[in-house]
């Protein structure tokens, strides 16, 4: 998403010597990697689109993953992005030597670049659970982001580990295909009963005939998301109370069995973990052949999962919907900045970046959706578009010859991080749950302010925040 965007915007700004490195054989990022049943985006499709490539043809409010993948492939094709992409070759290192970035790839290719933009995504590296005996399982087992489509589910006993957005989508989609479903839940989740109605052919035709109406609709959705985004960074807000109430009513009204209802009742505030949007999870998990297992997993055995109560849950297929290493970013690429300082060194004890974009000592290296940015509660496309606009303004200083090297000032970053840590304490993410939003200190590694503030920050770089050489 962010790489395609970068090429389009760089070319619009007159840059022609642009190379994109893509380790896979197709564009699409997370939408290429995730192919699990039930995959969709919980940001409405009309908002989860580039502002300059609104699409009248979305078929649902939250369109399915393959449709989103096709959208990115179509935009990349139509906007002439593909000739810029070197497919099937992973970047192994970027080294800043003599004022330029030296980029090396797995195949041994060596390029030089004035500027590097890392558009490597956030939730990309699967996190495999540390569960004893996984390799002893005789059935099929795979991570949700590495779905094995050669494995049939029909009539088989399925186990799903995890209760994040991914697991909930999988369970809702496959429950009627399997003979038995065991959902291994370590932590219960709040579920917002967000409906996902189809968009009628008439409505799609109307959008196509009147692009202005699409823009208006996108703006309405964006305003709505601002409300949610502001709620999660203010634990005392009325909006957060409303979200909690809606989730609570969903649980009370739609889960009939009191024992199951208590199993599914979270003990922390709604939206502390990424809020689950699902109109049908509670229906799915109440099927007679579905079961929520809350006894902790002790180990995996040849025939299934053994829980701490001694029970063996016999399975044919085990899906690990256990999330991602959210602090990986560009790693394991080797990134070496000025004076031989490595990214590993700069990011010890944890990833930092000024406004999520620039790292001190790593000149002319900019990130899209980098550390501590607005992930989790916004459309990442809108975030990346604002970031690209900001980065282009920095690069313009290089093009005009005003300077040769730009990177965030170390002191400014330190102050920014201090301020961010204080603001983070007012967010819902620190109200008593564990999630991938939290860093090693238990502080949210995300933007803790409103989206309005983010837009203001992205409007123009503050020259005092940068070192220009
Ligand atoms: P996740 O939210 O990190 O959830 C991982 C789940 O695995 C959690 O329930 C976790 O339990 C469980 N888990 C991890 N290790 C375990 C272990 N050793 N034993 C038992 N359970 C274990 O991952 P995700 O569901 O893939 O979602 C990641 C993010 O991707 C979401 O937050 C969202 O931002 C994005 N996403 C979005 C959509 C969408 O519709 N837009 C869909 C899918 C994903 P605990 O809760 O106890 O840690």
Short mmCIF file of C-alpha atoms and ligand atoms in Angstrom, two decimals:
data_model
loop_
_atom_site.label_atom_id
_atom_site.label_comp_id
_atom_site.label_asym_id
_atom_site.label_seq_id
_atom_site.Cartn_x
_atom_site.Cartn_y
_atom_site.Cartn_z
CA UNK A 1 0.00 0.00 0.00
CA UNK A 2 2.65 2.48 1.07
CA UNK A 3 5.15 1.50 -1.64
CA UNK A 4 2.61 1.92 -4.44
CA UNK A 5 1.61 5.25 -2.94
CA UNK A 6 5.24 6.41 -2.77
CA UNK A 7 5.87 5.74 -6.45
CA UNK A 8 2.72 7.56 -7.52
CA UNK A 9 3.46 10.61 -5.39
CA UNK A 10 7.19 10.70 -6.21
CA UNK A 11 6.42 10.62 -9.91
CA UNK A 12 3.78 13.32 -9.56
CA UNK A 13 6.47 15.44 -7.91
CA UNK A 14 8.74 14.89 -10.90
CA UNK A 15 11.04 12.14 -9.64
CA UNK A 16 11.59 9.54 -12.32
CA UNK A 17 14.54 7.50 -11.07
CA UNK A 18 12.54 5.49 -8.55
CA UNK A 19 13.10 1.82 -7.75
CA UNK A 20 10.88 -0.29 -5.54
CA UNK A 21 12.27 -3.47 -4.01
CA UNK A 22 9.67 -6.17 -3.43
CA UNK A 23 10.71 -9.54 -2.08
CA UNK A 24 7.55 -11.22 -3.36
CA UNK A 25 6.28 -11.65 -6.90
CA UNK A 26 3.24 -9.39 -6.50
CA UNK A 27 2.32 -6.07 -4.92
CA UNK A 28 -0.24 -5.96 -2.10
CA UNK A 29 1.70 -6.32 1.16
CA UNK A 30 -0.51 -7.50 3.97
CA UNK A 31 -3.35 -8.23 1.52
CA UNK A 32 -1.08 -10.50 -0.49
CA UNK A 33 0.32 -12.28 2.57
CA UNK A 34 -2.97 -12.83 4.37
CA UNK A 35 -5.34 -15.13 2.51
CA UNK A 36 -7.16 -16.75 5.41
CA UNK A 37 -10.91 -17.42 5.09
CA UNK A 38 -13.00 -14.48 6.28
CA UNK A 39 -10.23 -11.92 5.69
CA UNK A 40 -11.52 -8.38 5.40
CA UNK A 41 -10.54 -4.93 6.62
CA UNK A 42 -12.38 -3.41 9.54
CA UNK A 43 -11.91 0.06 8.10
CA UNK A 44 -14.75 0.70 5.60
CA UNK A 45 -13.53 0.21 2.05
CA UNK A 46 -14.54 3.67 0.93
CA UNK A 47 -12.16 5.03 3.56
CA UNK A 48 -9.56 2.29 3.10
CA UNK A 49 -8.77 3.56 -0.43
CA UNK A 50 -6.30 6.10 -1.73
CA UNK A 51 -7.88 9.58 -1.73
CA UNK A 52 -6.81 9.96 -5.37
CA UNK A 53 -8.15 6.56 -6.47
CA UNK A 54 -11.58 6.23 -4.91
CA UNK A 55 -13.33 3.13 -6.17
CA UNK A 56 -17.05 2.98 -6.87
CA UNK A 57 -17.00 -0.79 -7.18
CA UNK A 58 -16.48 -1.92 -3.57
CA UNK A 59 -19.04 -4.65 -2.91
CA UNK A 60 -19.37 -4.37 0.85
CA UNK A 61 -18.92 -1.82 3.60
CA UNK A 62 -15.93 -3.91 4.74
CA UNK A 63 -14.91 -5.61 1.51
CA UNK A 64 -13.22 -9.03 1.50
CA UNK A 65 -9.43 -9.32 1.39
CA UNK A 66 -9.14 -10.53 -2.24
CA UNK A 67 -11.07 -7.47 -3.39
CA UNK A 68 -8.66 -5.22 -1.52
CA UNK A 69 -5.71 -7.08 -3.06
CA UNK A 70 -7.21 -6.58 -6.54
CA UNK A 71 -7.68 -2.89 -5.80
CA UNK A 72 -3.99 -2.42 -5.02
CA UNK A 73 -2.94 -4.44 -8.06
CA UNK A 74 -5.27 -2.40 -10.27
CA UNK A 75 -4.07 0.96 -8.93
CA UNK A 76 -0.43 -0.13 -9.28
CA UNK A 77 -1.07 -1.20 -12.85
CA UNK A 78 -3.17 1.77 -13.95
CA UNK A 79 -0.82 4.33 -12.42
CA UNK A 80 2.31 2.90 -14.01
CA UNK A 81 3.87 1.73 -10.77
CA UNK A 82 4.80 -1.79 -11.86
CA UNK A 83 7.72 -0.93 -14.17
CA UNK A 84 9.43 0.62 -11.13
CA UNK A 85 9.21 -2.58 -9.08
CA UNK A 86 11.98 -5.17 -8.91
CA UNK A 87 10.05 -8.28 -7.87
CA UNK A 88 11.38 -11.35 -6.16
CA UNK A 89 14.47 -9.82 -4.62
CA UNK A 90 14.65 -8.91 -0.94
CA UNK A 91 16.79 -6.04 0.29
CA UNK A 92 19.35 -7.39 2.72
CA UNK A 93 21.14 -4.18 3.65
CA UNK A 94 21.11 -0.40 3.27
CA UNK A 95 24.31 1.36 4.23
CA UNK A 96 24.87 5.12 4.27
CA UNK A 97 28.34 5.60 2.82
CA UNK A 98 29.76 8.80 1.36
CA UNK A 99 26.41 10.61 1.39
CA UNK A 100 24.46 7.92 -0.42
CA UNK A 101 22.53 4.80 0.49
CA UNK A 102 24.07 1.60 -0.78
CA UNK A 103 21.31 -0.95 -1.21
CA UNK A 104 22.18 -4.63 -1.48
CA UNK A 105 19.70 -7.36 -2.33
CA UNK A 106 19.57 -11.09 -1.76
CA UNK A 107 20.50 -11.79 -5.37
CA UNK A 108 23.66 -9.73 -4.93
CA UNK A 109 22.40 -6.65 -6.74
CA UNK A 110 23.95 -3.40 -5.61
CA UNK A 111 22.29 0.00 -6.15
CA UNK A 112 22.94 3.49 -4.88
CA UNK A 113 20.17 5.86 -3.85
CA UNK A 114 20.02 9.44 -2.64
CA UNK A 115 16.94 8.74 -0.57
CA UNK A 116 15.43 5.57 0.89
CA UNK A 117 11.81 5.27 1.90
CA UNK A 118 10.96 2.23 4.02
CA UNK A 119 7.43 1.15 3.17
CA UNK A 120 7.83 -2.23 4.82
CA UNK A 121 4.58 -2.38 6.79
CA UNK A 122 3.83 -2.90 10.43
CA UNK A 123 2.22 -6.30 11.04
CA UNK A 124 4.34 -8.37 8.77
CA UNK A 125 6.55 -10.85 10.60
CA UNK A 126 4.40 -13.66 12.04
CA UNK A 127 4.72 -14.26 15.76
CA UNK A 128 4.77 -17.99 16.37
CA UNK A 129 3.68 -18.99 19.86
CA UNK A 130 6.12 -20.52 22.24
CA UNK A 131 4.06 -23.67 22.79
CA UNK A 132 5.83 -26.92 23.58
CA UNK A 133 5.41 -29.79 21.13
CA UNK A 134 4.14 -27.82 18.12
CA UNK A 135 6.38 -29.81 15.81
CA UNK A 136 4.95 -33.09 17.11
CA UNK A 137 1.45 -32.38 15.77
CA UNK A 138 0.49 -34.98 13.15
CA UNK A 139 -2.21 -32.85 11.53
CA UNK A 140 -1.72 -29.67 9.54
CA UNK A 141 -0.58 -26.56 11.39
CA UNK A 142 0.18 -23.09 10.07
CA UNK A 143 0.16 -19.41 11.02
CA UNK A 144 -2.88 -17.39 9.91
CA UNK A 145 -0.67 -15.28 7.61
CA UNK A 146 0.74 -18.43 5.97
CA UNK A 147 -2.58 -20.13 5.24
CA UNK A 148 -2.15 -23.52 3.60
CA UNK A 149 -4.96 -23.72 1.05
CA UNK A 150 -4.07 -27.31 0.20
CA UNK A 151 -5.49 -28.35 3.58
CA UNK A 152 -9.21 -29.15 3.42
CA UNK A 153 -11.31 -28.03 6.36
CA UNK A 154 -14.55 -29.75 5.41
CA UNK A 155 -15.71 -32.15 8.08
CA UNK A 156 -12.47 -31.87 10.03
CA UNK A 157 -11.67 -30.92 13.61
CA UNK A 158 -10.18 -27.43 13.68
CA UNK A 159 -8.31 -25.69 16.47
CA UNK A 160 -7.64 -21.94 16.41
CA UNK A 161 -5.16 -20.38 18.84
CA UNK A 162 -5.83 -16.71 19.58
CA UNK A 163 -8.79 -14.35 19.78
CA UNK A 164 -7.50 -11.30 17.87
CA UNK A 165 -9.20 -9.75 14.83
CA UNK A 166 -7.71 -12.50 12.67
CA UNK A 167 -8.93 -15.45 14.75
CA UNK A 168 -12.42 -13.99 15.06
CA UNK A 169 -12.70 -13.54 11.29
CA UNK A 170 -11.46 -17.10 10.68
CA UNK A 171 -13.83 -18.66 13.21
CA UNK A 172 -16.84 -16.78 11.81
CA UNK A 173 -15.97 -17.80 8.26
CA UNK A 174 -15.19 -21.50 8.70
CA UNK A 175 -17.37 -22.69 11.55
CA UNK A 176 -19.95 -24.22 9.21
CA UNK A 177 -17.32 -26.07 7.20
CA UNK A 178 -15.71 -28.00 10.03
CA UNK A 179 -17.01 -30.88 12.15
CA UNK A 180 -15.69 -29.41 15.38
CA UNK A 181 -14.09 -26.09 16.24
CA UNK A 182 -11.99 -25.40 19.34
CA UNK A 183 -11.09 -21.78 19.93
CA UNK A 184 -8.18 -21.57 22.37
CA UNK A 185 -8.74 -18.29 24.15
CA UNK A 186 -6.13 -16.83 26.44
CA UNK A 187 -7.90 -13.48 26.75
CA UNK A 188 -11.54 -12.65 26.03
CA UNK A 189 -12.26 -9.84 23.57
CA UNK A 190 -14.80 -7.05 23.34
CA UNK A 191 -16.78 -7.39 20.13
CA UNK A 192 -18.49 -4.49 18.37
CA UNK A 193 -21.40 -5.85 16.29
CA UNK A 194 -20.46 -3.90 13.17
CA UNK A 195 -22.73 -4.95 10.33
CA UNK A 196 -21.18 -5.55 6.92
CA UNK A 197 -23.96 -4.95 4.38
CA UNK A 198 -23.43 -5.38 0.66
CA UNK A 199 -23.28 -2.24 -1.47
CA UNK A 200 -26.00 -2.60 -4.08
CA UNK A 201 -25.33 -2.51 -7.81
CA UNK A 202 -27.47 0.67 -8.00
CA UNK A 203 -25.42 2.35 -5.32
CA UNK A 204 -22.18 1.37 -7.06
CA UNK A 205 -23.48 2.73 -10.35
CA UNK A 206 -24.49 5.94 -8.59
CA UNK A 207 -20.97 6.33 -7.14
CA UNK A 208 -19.46 5.70 -10.57
CA UNK A 209 -21.73 8.30 -12.16
CA UNK A 210 -21.05 10.90 -9.49
CA UNK A 211 -17.48 10.78 -8.15
CA UNK A 212 -18.24 13.78 -5.95
CA UNK A 213 -20.66 11.63 -3.94
CA UNK A 214 -17.81 9.16 -3.33
CA UNK A 215 -15.65 11.94 -1.98
CA UNK A 216 -18.45 13.12 0.29
CA UNK A 217 -18.99 9.58 1.55
CA UNK A 218 -15.28 9.13 2.24
CA UNK A 219 -15.23 12.39 4.19
CA UNK A 220 -18.18 11.26 6.30
CA UNK A 221 -16.37 8.00 7.11
CA UNK A 222 -13.19 9.88 7.88
CA UNK A 223 -15.08 12.16 10.33
CA UNK A 224 -16.59 9.09 11.98
CA UNK A 225 -13.16 7.53 12.38
CA UNK A 226 -11.84 10.71 13.91
CA UNK A 227 -14.42 10.23 16.66
CA UNK A 228 -13.17 6.70 17.37
CA UNK A 229 -9.56 7.80 17.14
CA UNK A 230 -10.17 10.57 19.66
CA UNK A 231 -12.05 8.20 21.97
CA UNK A 232 -9.16 5.76 22.40
CA UNK A 233 -6.71 8.50 23.34
CA UNK A 234 -9.05 9.89 26.00
CA UNK A 235 -10.14 7.28 28.55
CA UNK A 236 -12.71 9.66 30.01
CA UNK A 237 -14.46 10.43 26.73
CA UNK A 238 -18.18 9.87 26.22
CA UNK A 239 -17.42 8.14 22.94
CA UNK A 240 -15.36 5.46 24.68
CA UNK A 241 -18.17 4.92 27.17
CA UNK A 242 -20.55 4.52 24.23
CA UNK A 243 -18.26 1.96 22.56
CA UNK A 244 -18.07 0.00 25.80
CA UNK A 245 -21.84 0.05 26.20
CA UNK A 246 -22.39 -1.19 22.63
CA UNK A 247 -19.96 -4.09 23.15
CA UNK A 248 -21.47 -4.97 26.53
CA UNK A 249 -25.00 -5.04 25.07
CA UNK A 250 -23.76 -7.24 22.25
CA UNK A 251 -22.40 -9.74 24.78
CA UNK A 252 -25.42 -9.64 27.11
CA UNK A 253 -28.03 -9.85 24.39
CA UNK A 254 -26.43 -12.19 21.91
CA UNK A 255 -24.68 -14.85 24.02
CA UNK A 256 -27.46 -16.95 25.55
CA UNK A 257 -25.59 -19.51 27.67
CA UNK A 258 -24.52 -17.80 30.92
CA UNK A 259 -21.42 -20.01 31.27
CA UNK A 260 -20.22 -19.20 27.76
CA UNK A 261 -21.12 -15.51 28.29
CA UNK A 262 -18.81 -15.35 31.32
CA UNK A 263 -16.03 -17.06 29.37
CA UNK A 264 -16.37 -14.43 26.67
CA UNK A 265 -16.59 -11.47 29.08
CA UNK A 266 -13.38 -9.41 29.05
CA UNK A 267 -12.00 -8.08 32.29
CA UNK A 268 -10.52 -4.90 30.83
CA UNK A 269 -11.88 -1.82 29.10
CA UNK A 270 -13.26 -2.02 25.57
CA UNK A 271 -10.79 -0.87 22.88
CA UNK A 272 -7.81 -1.49 25.23
CA UNK A 273 -6.94 -4.28 22.83
CA UNK A 274 -7.73 -3.69 19.18
CA UNK A 275 -11.54 -3.71 19.14
CA UNK A 276 -13.04 -6.66 17.28
CA UNK A 277 -15.58 -5.70 14.65
CA UNK A 278 -17.84 -8.64 13.93
CA UNK A 279 -21.52 -9.03 13.21
CA UNK A 280 -21.45 -12.82 13.51
CA UNK A 281 -18.72 -14.10 15.85
CA UNK A 282 -21.10 -14.71 18.75
CA UNK A 283 -23.44 -16.61 16.41
CA UNK A 284 -20.55 -18.71 15.13
CA UNK A 285 -19.14 -19.61 18.52
CA UNK A 286 -22.59 -20.65 19.77
CA UNK A 287 -22.89 -23.42 17.17
CA UNK A 288 -23.25 -26.77 18.94
CA UNK A 289 -19.97 -28.03 17.50
CA UNK A 290 -17.97 -24.91 18.46
CA UNK A 291 -16.24 -24.53 21.78
CA UNK A 292 -14.30 -21.83 23.61
CA UNK A 293 -11.43 -23.43 25.50
CA UNK A 294 -10.17 -21.24 28.32
CA UNK A 295 -7.97 -23.73 30.12
CA UNK A 296 -4.41 -22.73 29.25
CA UNK A 297 -2.61 -24.70 26.55
CA UNK A 298 -0.01 -26.93 28.14
CA UNK A 299 1.47 -28.47 25.04
CA UNK A 300 0.73 -29.72 21.56
CA UNK A 301 0.82 -33.48 21.02
CA UNK A 302 0.62 -35.67 17.94
CA UNK A 303 -3.19 -35.82 18.12
CA UNK A 304 -4.07 -32.35 19.32
CA UNK A 305 -3.74 -29.79 22.08
CA UNK A 306 -3.41 -30.75 25.73
CA UNK A 307 -4.75 -28.14 28.15
CA UNK A 308 -3.78 -27.61 31.77
CA UNK A 309 -6.87 -29.48 33.02
CA UNK A 310 -5.37 -32.63 31.44
CA UNK A 311 -7.85 -32.77 28.54
CA UNK A 312 -6.63 -33.63 25.04
CA UNK A 313 -8.48 -31.64 22.35
CA UNK A 314 -8.15 -33.90 19.32
CA UNK A 315 -7.60 -31.97 16.11
CA UNK A 316 -6.90 -32.41 12.41
CA UNK A 317 -5.91 -28.81 11.71
CA UNK A 318 -4.37 -26.23 14.05
CA UNK A 319 -4.31 -22.56 13.03
CA UNK A 320 -2.00 -20.22 14.90
CA UNK A 321 -3.72 -16.82 14.79
CA UNK A 322 -1.13 -15.51 17.20
CA UNK A 323 -0.32 -12.16 15.63
CA UNK A 324 2.83 -10.43 14.49
CA UNK A 325 6.10 -9.02 15.76
CA UNK A 326 4.95 -5.43 15.67
CA UNK A 327 8.38 -4.03 16.52
CA UNK A 328 10.21 -5.60 13.57
CA UNK A 329 9.56 -2.86 10.95
CA UNK A 330 12.39 -3.07 8.35
CA UNK A 331 14.26 -5.76 10.23
CA UNK A 332 15.91 -8.19 9.63
CA UNK A 333 17.33 -5.91 6.91
CA UNK A 334 20.67 -4.51 8.01
CA UNK A 335 20.39 -0.72 8.07
CA UNK A 336 23.59 1.20 8.80
CA UNK A 337 23.47 4.95 9.18
CA UNK A 338 26.07 7.68 9.55
CA UNK A 339 29.41 6.66 11.15
CA UNK A 340 28.57 2.96 10.93
CA UNK A 341 25.79 3.10 13.52
CA UNK A 342 23.39 0.20 12.97
CA UNK A 343 19.64 0.34 13.28
CA UNK A 344 19.88 -2.35 15.97
CA UNK A 345 22.05 0.04 17.99
CA UNK A 346 19.80 3.04 17.33
CA UNK A 347 16.75 0.99 18.24
CA UNK A 348 18.07 -0.41 21.51
CA UNK A 349 16.14 -0.69 23.77
CA UNK A 350 13.21 -0.07 21.38
CA UNK A 351 12.28 1.44 18.00
CA UNK A 352 11.98 5.22 17.93
CA UNK A 353 11.52 7.78 15.20
CA UNK A 354 10.62 11.43 15.12
CA UNK A 355 6.95 11.64 14.14
CA UNK A 356 7.38 7.97 13.14
CA UNK A 357 9.29 9.12 10.04
CA UNK A 358 12.94 9.95 10.70
CA UNK A 359 15.72 8.45 12.87
CA UNK A 360 18.63 10.63 14.07
CA UNK A 361 21.84 9.60 12.32
CA UNK A 362 20.04 7.95 9.42
CA UNK A 363 20.06 10.77 6.87
CA UNK A 364 17.68 10.79 3.91
CA UNK A 365 16.01 7.65 5.24
CA UNK A 366 12.29 8.02 5.85
CA UNK A 367 9.67 5.59 7.04
CA UNK A 368 6.02 5.17 6.23
CA UNK A 369 4.02 3.74 9.13
CA UNK A 370 7.20 3.62 11.19
CA UNK A 371 7.46 3.30 14.99
CA UNK A 372 5.04 5.08 17.31
CA UNK A 373 2.79 6.31 14.54
CA UNK A 374 -0.96 6.29 14.28
CA UNK A 375 -1.61 2.60 13.77
CA UNK A 376 -4.54 0.71 15.12
CA UNK A 377 -7.19 3.34 15.08
CA UNK A 378 -7.00 5.04 11.71
CA UNK A 379 -7.00 4.13 8.05
CA UNK A 380 -3.31 3.41 7.44
CA UNK A 381 -3.78 4.67 3.89
CA UNK A 382 -4.76 8.10 5.14
CA UNK A 383 -1.80 8.01 7.51
CA UNK A 384 0.64 7.04 4.75
CA UNK A 385 -0.71 9.70 2.37
CA UNK A 386 -0.10 12.40 4.96
CA UNK A 387 3.37 11.01 5.68
CA UNK A 388 4.33 10.90 2.00
CA UNK A 389 3.26 14.54 1.62
CA UNK A 390 5.51 15.44 4.56
CA UNK A 391 8.47 13.39 3.32
CA UNK A 392 8.21 14.99 -0.12
CA UNK A 393 8.65 18.37 1.48
CA UNK A 394 11.85 17.16 3.15
CA UNK A 395 13.15 15.61 -0.07
CA UNK A 396 12.43 18.87 -1.88
CA UNK A 397 15.13 20.47 0.27
CA UNK A 398 17.59 17.93 -1.09
CA UNK A 399 16.48 18.46 -4.66
CA UNK A 400 16.73 22.23 -4.39
CA UNK A 401 20.29 21.86 -3.11
CA UNK A 402 19.46 23.56 0.22
CA UNK A 403 21.19 20.65 1.96
CA UNK A 404 22.58 17.18 1.31
CA UNK A 405 21.52 15.29 4.38
CA UNK A 406 18.39 15.42 6.51
CA UNK A 407 17.66 13.50 9.67
CA UNK A 408 15.74 14.20 12.85
CA UNK A 409 17.54 16.00 15.62
CA UNK A 410 18.41 13.72 18.53
CA UNK A 411 17.33 16.19 21.26
CA UNK A 412 14.08 16.94 19.51
CA UNK A 413 13.32 13.23 19.24
CA UNK A 414 14.09 12.74 22.95
CA UNK A 415 11.67 15.56 23.88
CA UNK A 416 9.06 14.20 21.49
CA UNK A 417 9.34 10.75 23.08
CA UNK A 418 9.02 12.23 26.59
CA UNK A 419 5.90 14.09 25.59
CA UNK A 420 4.54 11.01 23.86
CA UNK A 421 5.07 8.85 26.95
CA UNK A 422 3.12 11.35 29.09
CA UNK A 423 0.23 11.48 26.60
CA UNK A 424 0.23 7.69 26.28
CA UNK A 425 -0.80 7.43 29.92
CA UNK A 426 -4.15 8.99 29.05
CA UNK A 427 -5.00 6.39 26.44
CA UNK A 428 -7.21 3.34 26.68
CA UNK A 429 -4.26 1.09 25.76
CA UNK A 430 -2.79 1.36 29.29
CA UNK A 431 -5.97 0.52 31.17
CA UNK A 432 -4.99 -3.01 32.07
CA UNK A 433 -4.65 -5.30 29.07
CA UNK A 434 -1.79 -6.72 27.04
CA UNK A 435 -1.63 -6.03 23.32
CA UNK A 436 0.76 -5.52 20.45
CA UNK A 437 0.34 -1.76 20.94
CA UNK A 438 2.51 -1.93 24.08
CA UNK A 439 6.31 -1.75 24.08
CA UNK A 440 8.75 -3.50 26.42
CA UNK A 441 7.90 -0.92 29.15
CA UNK A 442 4.17 -1.50 28.80
CA UNK A 443 3.75 1.92 27.14
CA UNK A 444 1.79 2.19 23.89
CA UNK A 445 4.18 2.30 20.91
CA UNK A 446 1.63 4.34 18.98
CA UNK A 447 0.45 7.88 18.38
CA UNK A 448 -1.27 8.93 21.62
CA UNK A 449 -2.86 12.13 20.35
CA UNK A 450 -5.80 13.03 18.16
CA UNK A 451 -5.80 12.61 14.42
CA UNK A 452 -6.27 16.36 14.06
CA UNK A 453 -2.88 16.82 15.71
CA UNK A 454 -1.36 14.26 13.37
CA UNK A 455 -2.74 16.12 10.34
CA UNK A 456 -1.34 19.38 11.71
CA UNK A 457 2.11 17.84 12.30
CA UNK A 458 2.14 16.35 8.81
CA UNK A 459 1.18 19.64 7.12
CA UNK A 460 4.80 20.82 7.04
CA UNK A 461 8.08 19.74 8.67
CA UNK A 462 9.33 21.96 11.48
CA UNK A 463 12.87 22.91 10.38
CA UNK A 464 13.95 23.14 14.03
CA UNK A 465 13.29 19.41 14.41
CA UNK A 466 15.87 18.40 11.80
CA UNK A 467 19.58 18.43 11.26
CA UNK A 468 20.33 19.72 7.79
CA UNK A 469 23.84 19.07 6.54
P1 LIG B 1 -3.27 -10.20 17.70
O1 LIG B 1 -4.30 -9.15 17.80
O2 LIG B 1 -1.91 -9.88 18.17
O3 LIG B 1 -3.83 -11.46 18.47
C1 LIG B 1 -3.04 -12.58 18.72
C2 LIG B 1 -3.85 -13.56 19.55
O4 LIG B 1 -3.08 -14.71 19.78
C3 LIG B 1 -4.25 -13.03 20.91
O5 LIG B 1 -5.55 -13.45 21.21
C4 LIG B 1 -3.24 -13.68 21.84
O6 LIG B 1 -3.70 -13.84 23.15
C5 LIG B 1 -3.08 -15.01 21.17
N1 LIG B 1 -1.83 -15.67 21.50
C6 LIG B 1 -0.58 -15.30 21.18
N2 LIG B 1 0.31 -16.17 21.65
C7 LIG B 1 -0.39 -17.11 22.30
C8 LIG B 1 -0.04 -18.27 23.03
N3 LIG B 1 1.25 -18.63 23.18
N4 LIG B 1 -1.02 -19.01 23.59
C9 LIG B 1 -2.31 -18.64 23.44
N5 LIG B 1 -2.72 -17.56 22.77
C10 LIG B 1 -1.76 -16.80 22.22
O7 LIG B 1 -3.10 -10.73 16.20
P2 LIG B 1 -4.12 -10.71 14.97
O8 LIG B 1 -5.46 -11.21 15.38
O9 LIG B 1 -3.45 -11.34 13.84
O10 LIG B 1 -4.33 -9.19 14.69
C11 LIG B 1 -3.23 -8.32 14.64
C12 LIG B 1 -3.70 -6.99 14.15
O11 LIG B 1 -3.89 -7.09 12.75
C13 LIG B 1 -5.03 -6.51 14.68
O12 LIG B 1 -4.94 -5.93 15.93
C14 LIG B 1 -5.40 -5.53 13.62
O13 LIG B 1 -4.73 -4.31 13.79
C15 LIG B 1 -4.89 -6.21 12.38
N6 LIG B 1 -5.98 -6.96 11.77
C16 LIG B 1 -6.95 -6.24 11.24
C17 LIG B 1 -7.98 -6.86 10.67
C18 LIG B 1 -8.99 -5.99 10.10
O14 LIG B 1 -10.10 -6.38 9.93
N7 LIG B 1 -8.61 -4.75 9.75
C19 LIG B 1 -8.07 -8.22 10.61
C20 LIG B 1 -7.04 -8.97 11.14
C21 LIG B 1 -5.99 -8.30 11.73
P3 LIG B 1 -3.63 -12.62 24.23
O15 LIG B 1 -4.73 -11.68 23.82
O16 LIG B 1 -3.86 -13.26 25.53
O17 LIG B 1 -2.27 -12.01 24.09
#
